[in-house]
XYZ file of C-alpha atoms in Angstrom:
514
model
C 0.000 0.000 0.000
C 1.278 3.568 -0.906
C 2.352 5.332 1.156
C 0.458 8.659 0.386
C -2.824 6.489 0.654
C -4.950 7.025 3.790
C -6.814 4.492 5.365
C -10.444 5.117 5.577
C -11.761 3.644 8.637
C -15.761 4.203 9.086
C -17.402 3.351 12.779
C -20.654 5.289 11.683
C -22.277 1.749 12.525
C -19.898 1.708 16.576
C -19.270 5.139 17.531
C -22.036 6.583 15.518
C -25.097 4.172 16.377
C -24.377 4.052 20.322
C -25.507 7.697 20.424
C -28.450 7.113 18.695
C -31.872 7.727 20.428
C -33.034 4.244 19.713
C -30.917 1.378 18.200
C -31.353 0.537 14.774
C -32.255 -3.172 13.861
C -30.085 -5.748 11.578
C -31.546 -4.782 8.627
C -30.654 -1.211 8.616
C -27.215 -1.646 9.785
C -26.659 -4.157 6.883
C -28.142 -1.501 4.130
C -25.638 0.848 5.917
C -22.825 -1.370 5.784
C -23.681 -2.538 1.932
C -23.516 1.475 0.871
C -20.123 2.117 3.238
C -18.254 -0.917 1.299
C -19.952 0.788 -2.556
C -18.496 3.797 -1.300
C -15.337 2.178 -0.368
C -14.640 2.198 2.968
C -11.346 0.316 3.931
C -12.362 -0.785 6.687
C -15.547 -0.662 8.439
C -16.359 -1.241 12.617
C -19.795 -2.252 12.588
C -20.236 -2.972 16.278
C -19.142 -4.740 20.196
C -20.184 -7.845 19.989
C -20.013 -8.224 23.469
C -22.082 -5.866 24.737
C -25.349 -7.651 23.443
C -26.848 -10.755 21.617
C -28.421 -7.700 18.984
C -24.761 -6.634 18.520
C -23.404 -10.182 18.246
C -25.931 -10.565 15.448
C -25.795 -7.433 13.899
C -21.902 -7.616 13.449
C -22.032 -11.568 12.292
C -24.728 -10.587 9.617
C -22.566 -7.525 8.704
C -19.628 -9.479 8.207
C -21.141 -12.641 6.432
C -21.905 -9.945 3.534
C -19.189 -7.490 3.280
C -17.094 -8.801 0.860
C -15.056 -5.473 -0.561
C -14.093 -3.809 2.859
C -12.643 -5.147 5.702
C -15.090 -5.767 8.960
C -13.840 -4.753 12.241
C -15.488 -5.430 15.838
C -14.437 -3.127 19.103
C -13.406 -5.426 22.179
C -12.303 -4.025 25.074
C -9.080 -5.335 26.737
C -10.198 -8.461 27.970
C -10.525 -12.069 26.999
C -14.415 -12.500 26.341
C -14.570 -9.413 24.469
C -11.888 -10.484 22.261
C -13.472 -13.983 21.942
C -16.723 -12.248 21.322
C -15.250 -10.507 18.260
C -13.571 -13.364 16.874
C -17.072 -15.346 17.368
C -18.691 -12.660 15.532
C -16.138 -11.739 12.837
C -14.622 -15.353 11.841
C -17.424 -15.384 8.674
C -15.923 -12.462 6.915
C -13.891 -12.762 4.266
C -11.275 -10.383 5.880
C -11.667 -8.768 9.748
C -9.951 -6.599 11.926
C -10.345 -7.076 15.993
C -10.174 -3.678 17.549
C -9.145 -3.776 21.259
C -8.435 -0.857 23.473
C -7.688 0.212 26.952
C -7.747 3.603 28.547
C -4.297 5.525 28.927
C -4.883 8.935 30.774
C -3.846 9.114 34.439
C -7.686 10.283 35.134
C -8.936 7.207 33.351
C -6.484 5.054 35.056
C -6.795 5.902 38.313
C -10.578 6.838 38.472
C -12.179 4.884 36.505
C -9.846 1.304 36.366
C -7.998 1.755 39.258
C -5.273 0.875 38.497
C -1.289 1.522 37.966
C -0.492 2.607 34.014
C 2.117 -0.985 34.230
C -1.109 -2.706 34.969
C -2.597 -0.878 31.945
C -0.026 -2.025 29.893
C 0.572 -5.238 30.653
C -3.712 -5.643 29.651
C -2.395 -4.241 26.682
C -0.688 -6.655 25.344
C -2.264 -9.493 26.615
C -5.299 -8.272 24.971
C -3.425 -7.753 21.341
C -1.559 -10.967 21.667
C -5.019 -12.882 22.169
C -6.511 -11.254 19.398
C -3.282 -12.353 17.406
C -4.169 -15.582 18.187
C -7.233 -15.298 16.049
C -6.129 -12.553 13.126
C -2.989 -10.854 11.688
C -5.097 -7.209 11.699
C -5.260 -6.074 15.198
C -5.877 -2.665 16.045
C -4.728 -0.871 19.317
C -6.389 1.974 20.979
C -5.106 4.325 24.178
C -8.625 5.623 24.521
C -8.238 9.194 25.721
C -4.653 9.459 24.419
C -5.351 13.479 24.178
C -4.738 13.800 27.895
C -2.349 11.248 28.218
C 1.490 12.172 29.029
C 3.351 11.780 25.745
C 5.895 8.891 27.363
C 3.071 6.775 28.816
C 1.459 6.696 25.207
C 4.727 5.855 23.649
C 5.765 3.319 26.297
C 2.022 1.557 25.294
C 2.066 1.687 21.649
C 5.879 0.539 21.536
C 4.375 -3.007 23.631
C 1.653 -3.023 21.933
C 3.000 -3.137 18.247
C 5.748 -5.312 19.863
C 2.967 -7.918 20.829
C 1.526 -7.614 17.719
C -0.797 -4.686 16.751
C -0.549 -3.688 13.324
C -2.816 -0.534 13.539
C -2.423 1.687 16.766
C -4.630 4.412 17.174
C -4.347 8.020 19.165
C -7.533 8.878 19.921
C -8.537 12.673 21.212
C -11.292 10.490 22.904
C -12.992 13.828 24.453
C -12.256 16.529 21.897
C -9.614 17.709 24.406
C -6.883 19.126 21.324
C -6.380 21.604 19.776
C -4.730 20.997 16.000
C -0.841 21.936 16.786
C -1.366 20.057 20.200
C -2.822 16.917 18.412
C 0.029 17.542 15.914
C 2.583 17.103 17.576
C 1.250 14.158 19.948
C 1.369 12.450 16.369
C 4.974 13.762 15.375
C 6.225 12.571 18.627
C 4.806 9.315 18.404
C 6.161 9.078 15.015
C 9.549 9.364 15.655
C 10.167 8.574 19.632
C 8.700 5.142 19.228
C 11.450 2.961 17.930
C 9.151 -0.298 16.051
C 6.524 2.350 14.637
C 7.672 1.684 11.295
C 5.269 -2.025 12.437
C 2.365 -0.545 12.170
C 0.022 2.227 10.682
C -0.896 4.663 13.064
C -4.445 5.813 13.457
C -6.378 8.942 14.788
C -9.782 8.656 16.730
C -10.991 12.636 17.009
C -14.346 13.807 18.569
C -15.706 16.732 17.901
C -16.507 18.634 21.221
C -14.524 21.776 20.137
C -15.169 21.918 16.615
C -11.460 20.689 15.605
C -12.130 16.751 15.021
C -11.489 17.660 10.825
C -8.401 20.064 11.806
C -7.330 17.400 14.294
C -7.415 14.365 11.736
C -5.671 16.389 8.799
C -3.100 17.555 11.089
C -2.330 14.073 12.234
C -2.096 12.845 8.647
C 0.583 15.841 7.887
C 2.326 13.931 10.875
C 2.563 10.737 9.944
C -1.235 9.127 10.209
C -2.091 7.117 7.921
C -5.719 6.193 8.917
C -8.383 8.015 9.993
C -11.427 7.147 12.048
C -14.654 8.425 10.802
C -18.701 8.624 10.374
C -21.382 9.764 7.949
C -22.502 13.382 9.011
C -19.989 13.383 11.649
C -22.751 11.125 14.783
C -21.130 10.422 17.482
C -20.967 10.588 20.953
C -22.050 13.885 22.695
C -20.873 16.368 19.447
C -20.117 13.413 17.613
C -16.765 12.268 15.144
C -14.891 13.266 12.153
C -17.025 13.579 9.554
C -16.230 11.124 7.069
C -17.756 13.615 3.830
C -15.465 16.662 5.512
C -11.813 14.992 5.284
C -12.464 12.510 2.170
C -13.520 16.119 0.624
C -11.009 18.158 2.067
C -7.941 15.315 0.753
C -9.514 15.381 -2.889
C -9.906 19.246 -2.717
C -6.707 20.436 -1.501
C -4.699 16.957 -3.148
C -1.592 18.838 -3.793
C -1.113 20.531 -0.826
C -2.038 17.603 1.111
C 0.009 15.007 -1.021
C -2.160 11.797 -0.198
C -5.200 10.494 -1.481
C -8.147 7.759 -0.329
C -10.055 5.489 -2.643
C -13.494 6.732 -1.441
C -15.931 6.977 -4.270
C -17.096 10.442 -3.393
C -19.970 10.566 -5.775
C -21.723 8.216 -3.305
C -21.104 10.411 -0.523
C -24.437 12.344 -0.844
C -26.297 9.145 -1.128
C -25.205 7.630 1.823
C -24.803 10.318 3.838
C -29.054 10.686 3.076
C -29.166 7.208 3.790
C -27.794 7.536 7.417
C -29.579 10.491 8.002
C -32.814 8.876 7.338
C -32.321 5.414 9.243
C -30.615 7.036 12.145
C -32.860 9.916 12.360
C -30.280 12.375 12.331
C -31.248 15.329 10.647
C -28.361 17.152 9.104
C -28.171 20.956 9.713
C -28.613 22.803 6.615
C -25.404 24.399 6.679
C -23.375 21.147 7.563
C -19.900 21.125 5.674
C -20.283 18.959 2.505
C -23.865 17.222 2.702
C -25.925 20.114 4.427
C -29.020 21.574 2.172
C -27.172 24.699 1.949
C -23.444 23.377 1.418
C -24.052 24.360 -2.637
C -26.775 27.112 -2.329
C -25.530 30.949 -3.161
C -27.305 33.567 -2.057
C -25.809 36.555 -1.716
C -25.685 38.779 -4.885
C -22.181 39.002 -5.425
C -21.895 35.370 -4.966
C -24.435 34.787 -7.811
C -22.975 37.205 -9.823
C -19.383 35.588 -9.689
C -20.987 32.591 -10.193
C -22.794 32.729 -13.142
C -19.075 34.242 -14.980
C -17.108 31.219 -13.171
C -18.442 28.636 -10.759
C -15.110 28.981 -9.716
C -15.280 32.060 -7.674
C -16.820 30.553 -5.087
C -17.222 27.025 -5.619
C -13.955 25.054 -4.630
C -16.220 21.756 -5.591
C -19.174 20.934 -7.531
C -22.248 19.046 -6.201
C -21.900 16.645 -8.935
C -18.561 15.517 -7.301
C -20.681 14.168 -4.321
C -23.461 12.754 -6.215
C -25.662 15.605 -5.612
C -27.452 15.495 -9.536
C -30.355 18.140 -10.058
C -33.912 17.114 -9.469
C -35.618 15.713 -12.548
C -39.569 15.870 -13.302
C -40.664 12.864 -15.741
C -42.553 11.304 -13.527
C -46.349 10.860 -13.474
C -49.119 8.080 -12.638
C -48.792 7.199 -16.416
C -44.965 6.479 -16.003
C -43.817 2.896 -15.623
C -41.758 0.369 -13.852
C -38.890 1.092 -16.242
C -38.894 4.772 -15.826
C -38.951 4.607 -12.274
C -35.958 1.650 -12.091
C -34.407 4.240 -14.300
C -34.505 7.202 -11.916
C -33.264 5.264 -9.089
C -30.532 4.645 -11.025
C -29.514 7.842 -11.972
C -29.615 8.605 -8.554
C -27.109 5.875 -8.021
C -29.110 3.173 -6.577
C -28.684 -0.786 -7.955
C -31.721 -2.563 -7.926
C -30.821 -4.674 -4.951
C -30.878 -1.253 -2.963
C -35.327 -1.764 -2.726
C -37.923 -3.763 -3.547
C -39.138 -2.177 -7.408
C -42.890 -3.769 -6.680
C -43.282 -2.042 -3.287
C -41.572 0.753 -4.478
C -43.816 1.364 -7.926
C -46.991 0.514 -5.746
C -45.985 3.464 -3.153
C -45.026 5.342 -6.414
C -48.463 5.027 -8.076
C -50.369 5.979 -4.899
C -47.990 9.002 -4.978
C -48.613 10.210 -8.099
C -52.323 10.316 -8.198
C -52.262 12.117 -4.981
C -49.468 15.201 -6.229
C -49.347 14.290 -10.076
C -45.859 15.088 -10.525
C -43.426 13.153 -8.991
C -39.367 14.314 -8.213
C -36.763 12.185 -7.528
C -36.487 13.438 -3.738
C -40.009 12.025 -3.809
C -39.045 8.400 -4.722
C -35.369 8.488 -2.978
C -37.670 9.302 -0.068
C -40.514 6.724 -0.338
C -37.419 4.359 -1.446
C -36.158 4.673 2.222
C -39.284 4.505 3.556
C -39.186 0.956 2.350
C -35.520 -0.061 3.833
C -36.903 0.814 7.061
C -40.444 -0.939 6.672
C -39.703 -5.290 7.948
C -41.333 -7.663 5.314
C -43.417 -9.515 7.779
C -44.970 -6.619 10.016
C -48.032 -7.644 11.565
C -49.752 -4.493 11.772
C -50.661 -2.662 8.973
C -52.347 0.400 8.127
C -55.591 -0.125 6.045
C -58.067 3.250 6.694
C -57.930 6.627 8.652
C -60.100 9.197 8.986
C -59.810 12.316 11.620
C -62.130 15.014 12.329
C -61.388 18.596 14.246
C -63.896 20.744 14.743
C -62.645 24.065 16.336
C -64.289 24.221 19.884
C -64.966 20.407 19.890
C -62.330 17.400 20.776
C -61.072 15.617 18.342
C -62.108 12.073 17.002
C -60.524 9.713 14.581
C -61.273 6.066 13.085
C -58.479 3.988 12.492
C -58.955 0.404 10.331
C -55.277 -1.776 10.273
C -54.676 -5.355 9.233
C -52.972 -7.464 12.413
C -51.805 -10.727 11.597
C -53.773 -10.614 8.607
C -57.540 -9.780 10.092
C -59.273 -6.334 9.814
C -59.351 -4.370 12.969
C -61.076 -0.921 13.671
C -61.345 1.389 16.821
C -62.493 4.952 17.305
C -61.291 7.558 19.527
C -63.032 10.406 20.944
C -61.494 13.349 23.087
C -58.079 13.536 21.949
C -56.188 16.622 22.321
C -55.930 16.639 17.912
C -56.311 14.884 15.172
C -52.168 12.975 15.485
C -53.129 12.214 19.277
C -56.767 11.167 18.762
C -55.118 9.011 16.018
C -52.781 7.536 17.990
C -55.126 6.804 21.265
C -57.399 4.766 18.307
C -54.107 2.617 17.629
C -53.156 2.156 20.609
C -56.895 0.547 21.770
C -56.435 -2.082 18.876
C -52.757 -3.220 19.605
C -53.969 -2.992 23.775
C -50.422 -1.796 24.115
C -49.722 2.106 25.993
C -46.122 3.612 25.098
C -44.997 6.743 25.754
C -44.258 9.315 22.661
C -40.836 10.599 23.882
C -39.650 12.633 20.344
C -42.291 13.724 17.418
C -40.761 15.463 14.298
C -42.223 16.431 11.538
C -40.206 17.498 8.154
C -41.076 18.453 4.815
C -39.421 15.971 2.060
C -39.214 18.034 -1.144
C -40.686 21.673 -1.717
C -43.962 23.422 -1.754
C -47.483 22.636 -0.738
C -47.424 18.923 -1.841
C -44.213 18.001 -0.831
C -44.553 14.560 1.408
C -44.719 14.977 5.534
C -42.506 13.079 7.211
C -42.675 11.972 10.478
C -40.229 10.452 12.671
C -40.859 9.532 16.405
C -39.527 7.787 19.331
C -41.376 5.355 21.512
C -40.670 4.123 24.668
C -41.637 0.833 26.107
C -40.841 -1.679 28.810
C -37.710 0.342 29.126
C -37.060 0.438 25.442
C -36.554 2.849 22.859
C -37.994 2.337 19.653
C -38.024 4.318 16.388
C -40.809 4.945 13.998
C -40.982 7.120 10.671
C -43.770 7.513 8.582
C -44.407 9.401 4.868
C -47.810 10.617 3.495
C -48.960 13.876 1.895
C -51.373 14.157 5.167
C -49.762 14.817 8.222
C -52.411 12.928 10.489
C -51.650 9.534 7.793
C -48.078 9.648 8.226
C -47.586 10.612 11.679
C -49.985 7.074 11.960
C -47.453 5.164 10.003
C -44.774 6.123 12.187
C -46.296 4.755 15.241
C -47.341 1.487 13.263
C -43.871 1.020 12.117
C -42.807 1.736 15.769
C -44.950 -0.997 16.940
C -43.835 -3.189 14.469
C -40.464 -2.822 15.417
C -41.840 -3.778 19.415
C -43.451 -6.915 17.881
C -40.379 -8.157 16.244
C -37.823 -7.844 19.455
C -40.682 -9.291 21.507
C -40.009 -12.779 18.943
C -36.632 -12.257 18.954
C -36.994 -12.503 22.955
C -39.094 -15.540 22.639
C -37.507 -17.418 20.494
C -33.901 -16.839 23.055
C -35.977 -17.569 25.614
C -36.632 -20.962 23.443
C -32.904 -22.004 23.219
C-alpha cells in the first residue's frame, strides 16, 4: 500500500449508532454497511459484539456480507470481548479485531484503578489474544489526548511489539487543539522505535469543533488512517465527519500530497441514507452534505458565479453525487422509468424492492401528479426501514377537528392478517386522537418521547414526514412515517414503531426458546 494512501476507517455503525436515540435493527445496519463498502470504505467497525446478543448478530450478519471492505469489531481489553469478536467476525472474508484500553492518568486511576504498568501489561495481553485469532489487530489508548506523551509511547511501543498492526491516538474527548494533536502524532512518530510495524491511526471527537483540523493535522504527521462517520454522529458532538476529510484530501490533493479510494460521488447518497435510518437530521449548513453546502445567495456570490463557478465554488455538487432534481414522472410512467430514476440517482436494484416501491409510487402520483426524484429516494427509504413480515398494517384513517370540539378519529389496520377498527373520541388533535385509536387495537400504551415532523421536497405537496420515538418496557424504539397528510403519516410512524416492538418481543421468545 502507498504510502500517500490514507486508510479510511468508518465506525458510523460503533461510535455513531451508540448515540443514537433508539438502536437501529439488523436490517438497517446491513443496508448501511452494503452502501459504506460501494463507497469504499477500507475498513468498516460495525459494532461490540459483546455488549449484546443484537450486537453479536448485527456484526455476524454484517460481516457474512461485506465482501469489498474489511469488517472490524471493538473489544475491550479483555478475553471474552476479544473472543466475542472473533465469534462474531470469523465469517468475513477479511476482519480486523479492535481492542483498546484507557491511557490517561484520570482514566487510570478513576475509573480502572489501576497503575499505568497494569494498563499495559492488559495491553498486550489483549493484542496478543486477538493475534491468536487474526494478523489485523488494532490498538487503541482511549483518551490518548490527555495522556502524558511517554506513557502513550511506552504503550504503543508493547503493543506493536505484541503484535498490533494498527495503533490508534484517539482525542477520545475533543480535548486538542490541532498543533497540540500535531505534535502528539509527530512525537509518536519518531520517539517510538518499532513504529515503522504498524500504521498509526487517529480517533478525534468533535466537542470543540477541531475533530477535521485534528485528523488532517495528524495525517501531515505521519497518520495514515483516519477514524470516521457519515454526518460526523457520534458521541455527545459526535466524530470526524467522514464527507469533511475525504472532501477536504480530494480538494486540496496537492497541498495535502495523499489520497483515499473513497468513491465520493456516493457520498451524498449515503450520507441521506444515514440520516434517514438514524434519524439524524443534518443541519442545513453542515460542511459537505448540508441543504445549503451548494446554495448561493448573496448577490455578489451569484454574480461571480454565473461568470465562473469557480469564484466561489472550490467543488461541484456533482462531485458528491448531488445530480439536479428531474420531473418525468407521473401516474402514467412505468416500472422502467422509475428503475431508471433510481438509477440515476445511483441506486442498484438490490438497494429496494421495485414492486413495493412502484406501488408506493403510483399511490404518490395520483395524490401530487408530478413526482421528483427526492419524492421516490424518499418513499425508497421509507421501504428499507419498513420489515417484510410486520403484523400491523395500516388499512383506513379518517380524523375530524372541529374548532371548539375534541377531536375524534377512526383507524382500520390489518394485524396478523384480520381487519381491525377502533375509534377515539377526546383527543387533544387529530395525530393524538389518532394515535389513542391505535393504541386501543394493539392494547399496548407507550410513551411518545420525540415527534418530528419534516417536509421531504418543496412546496405545498411536498410529502410529511414523520419520525418519532417510543418508549416501552424500558425500550426505545423508532418509527418514521411518509404521506402527503400529516395525520396519515404521523400514523405510520407509530405502526412502524410498533412493528419494530413486535419483532424484538419474537426475537426474545424465540432466546428464551434455546
Amino acid at each position: 500500500m502507498s504510502n500517500n494512501n490514507i486508510i479510511i476507517f468508518d465506525t458510523t455503525l460503533r461510535d455513531g449508532e451508540q448515540s443514537l436515540k433508539a438502536s437501529l435493527t439488523v436490517k438497517e445496519k446491513l443496508q448501511i454497511a452494503l452502501a459504506l463498502e460501494r463507497l469504499g470504505v477500507d475498513v468498516m467497525e460495525v459494532g461490540f459484539p459483546v455488549s449484546s446478543s443484537g450486537d453479536f448478530e448485527s456484526v455476524q450478519t454484517i460481516a457474512r456480507h461485506i465482501k469489498n471492505s474489511r469488517v472490524a469489531a471493538l473489544s475491550r481489553a479483555v478475553a471474552k470481548d476479544i473472543d466475542a469478536a472473533y465469534e462474531a467476525l470469523k465469517v468475513a472474508e477479511a476482519f480486523r479485531i479492535h481492542t483498546f484500553i484507557a491511557s490517561s492518568a484520570l482514566h487510570v486511576e478513576a475509573k480502572l484503578k489501576r497503575s499505568f504498568d497494569d494498563v499495559v501489561e492488559m495491553a498486550v495481553a489483549a493484542v496478543k489474544r486477538a493475534r491468536n485469532y487474526t494478523d489485523d489487530v488494532e490498538f487503541s489508548c482511549e483518551d490518548a489526548g490527555r495522556t502524558g506523551i511517554d506513557n502513550i509511547c511506552r504503550i504503543v511501543e508493547a503493543a506493536i511489539n505484541a503484535g498490533a498492526t494498527t495503533v490508534n491516538i484517539p482525542d477520545t474527548v475533543g480535548f486538542c487543539l490541532p498543533n497540540e494533536y500535531g505534535n502528539i502524532i509527530h512525537q509518536v512518530m519518531n520517539r517510538v522505535p518499532n513504529i515503522d510495524k504498524a500504521i498509526v491511526s487517529v480517533h478525534c471527537h468533535n466537542d470543540l469543533g477541531m475533530a477535521t483540523a485534528n485528523s488532517l493535522t495528524a495525517v501531515q504527521n505521519g497518520a495514515r488512517q483516519i477514524e470516521c462517520t457519515i454526518n460526523g454522529i457520534g458521541e455527545r458532538a459526535g466524530n470526524t465527519a467522514l464527507e469533511e476529510v475525504v472532501m477536504a484530501i480530494k480538494t486540496r490533493q496537492e497541498f495535502l500530497g495523499v489520497d483515499t479510494r473513497i468513491n465520493t460521488q456516493e457520498i451524498h447518497r449515503v450520507s441521506q441514507m444515514v440520516s434517514q435510518l438514524c434519524n439524524m437530521p443534518i443541519q442545513p449548513n453542515k460542511a459537505i452534505v448540508g441543504s445549503n453546502a451548494f446554495a448561493h445567495s448573496s448577490g455578489i456570490h451569484q454574480d461571480g458565479m454565473l461568470k465562473n463557478k469557480n469564484t466561489y465554488e472550490i467543488m461541484s455538487p456533482e462531485t458528491i453525487g448531488l445530480k439536479k432534481e428531474k420531473l418525468n414522472l407521473t401516474a402514467r410512467s412505468g416500472r422502467a422509468a422509475v428503475k431508471g430514476h433510481m438509477a440515476d440517482m445511483g441506486y442498484t436494484e438490490s438497494d429496494y424492492d421495485l414492486d413495493k416501491l412502484y406501488e408506493a409510487f403510483l399511490q404518490l402520483a395520483d395524490k401530487k401528479g408530478q413526482v421528483f426524484d427526492y419524492d421516490l429516494e424518499a418513499l425508497a427509504f421509507i421501504d428499507m426501514q419498513q420489515g417484510d413480515e410486520d403484523r400491523l398494517k395500516l388499512d383506513v384513517i379518517t380524523s375530524q377537528l372541529i374548532s371548539g370540539l375534541p377531536a375524534s378519529a377512526f383507524v382500520q389496520v390489518e394485524l396478523d392478517g384480520k381487519r381491525v377498527s377502533a375509534t377515539s373520541q377526546g383527543g387533544n388533535g387529530p395525530v393524538d386522537a389518532t394515535y389513542n385509536a391505535i393504541m386501543q387495537i394493539v392494547g399496548m400504551e407507550v410513551k411518545i418521547s420525540h415527534y418530528n415532523l419534516t417536509a421531504k421536497g418543496e412546496g405545498a405537496e411536498a410529502l410529511g414526514q414523520v419520525d418519532i420515538v417510543v418508549e416501552y418496557e424500558d425500550r426505545k424504539f423508532h418509527g418514521v412515517g411518509l404521506a402527503t397528510d400529516i395525520v396519515e403519516s404521523s400514523a405510520r410512524a407509530l405502526i412502524h414503531a410498533i412493528n419494530a416492538i413486535y419483532r424484538s418481543q419474537k426475537v426474545a421468545d424465540l432466546k428464551a426458546k434455546k
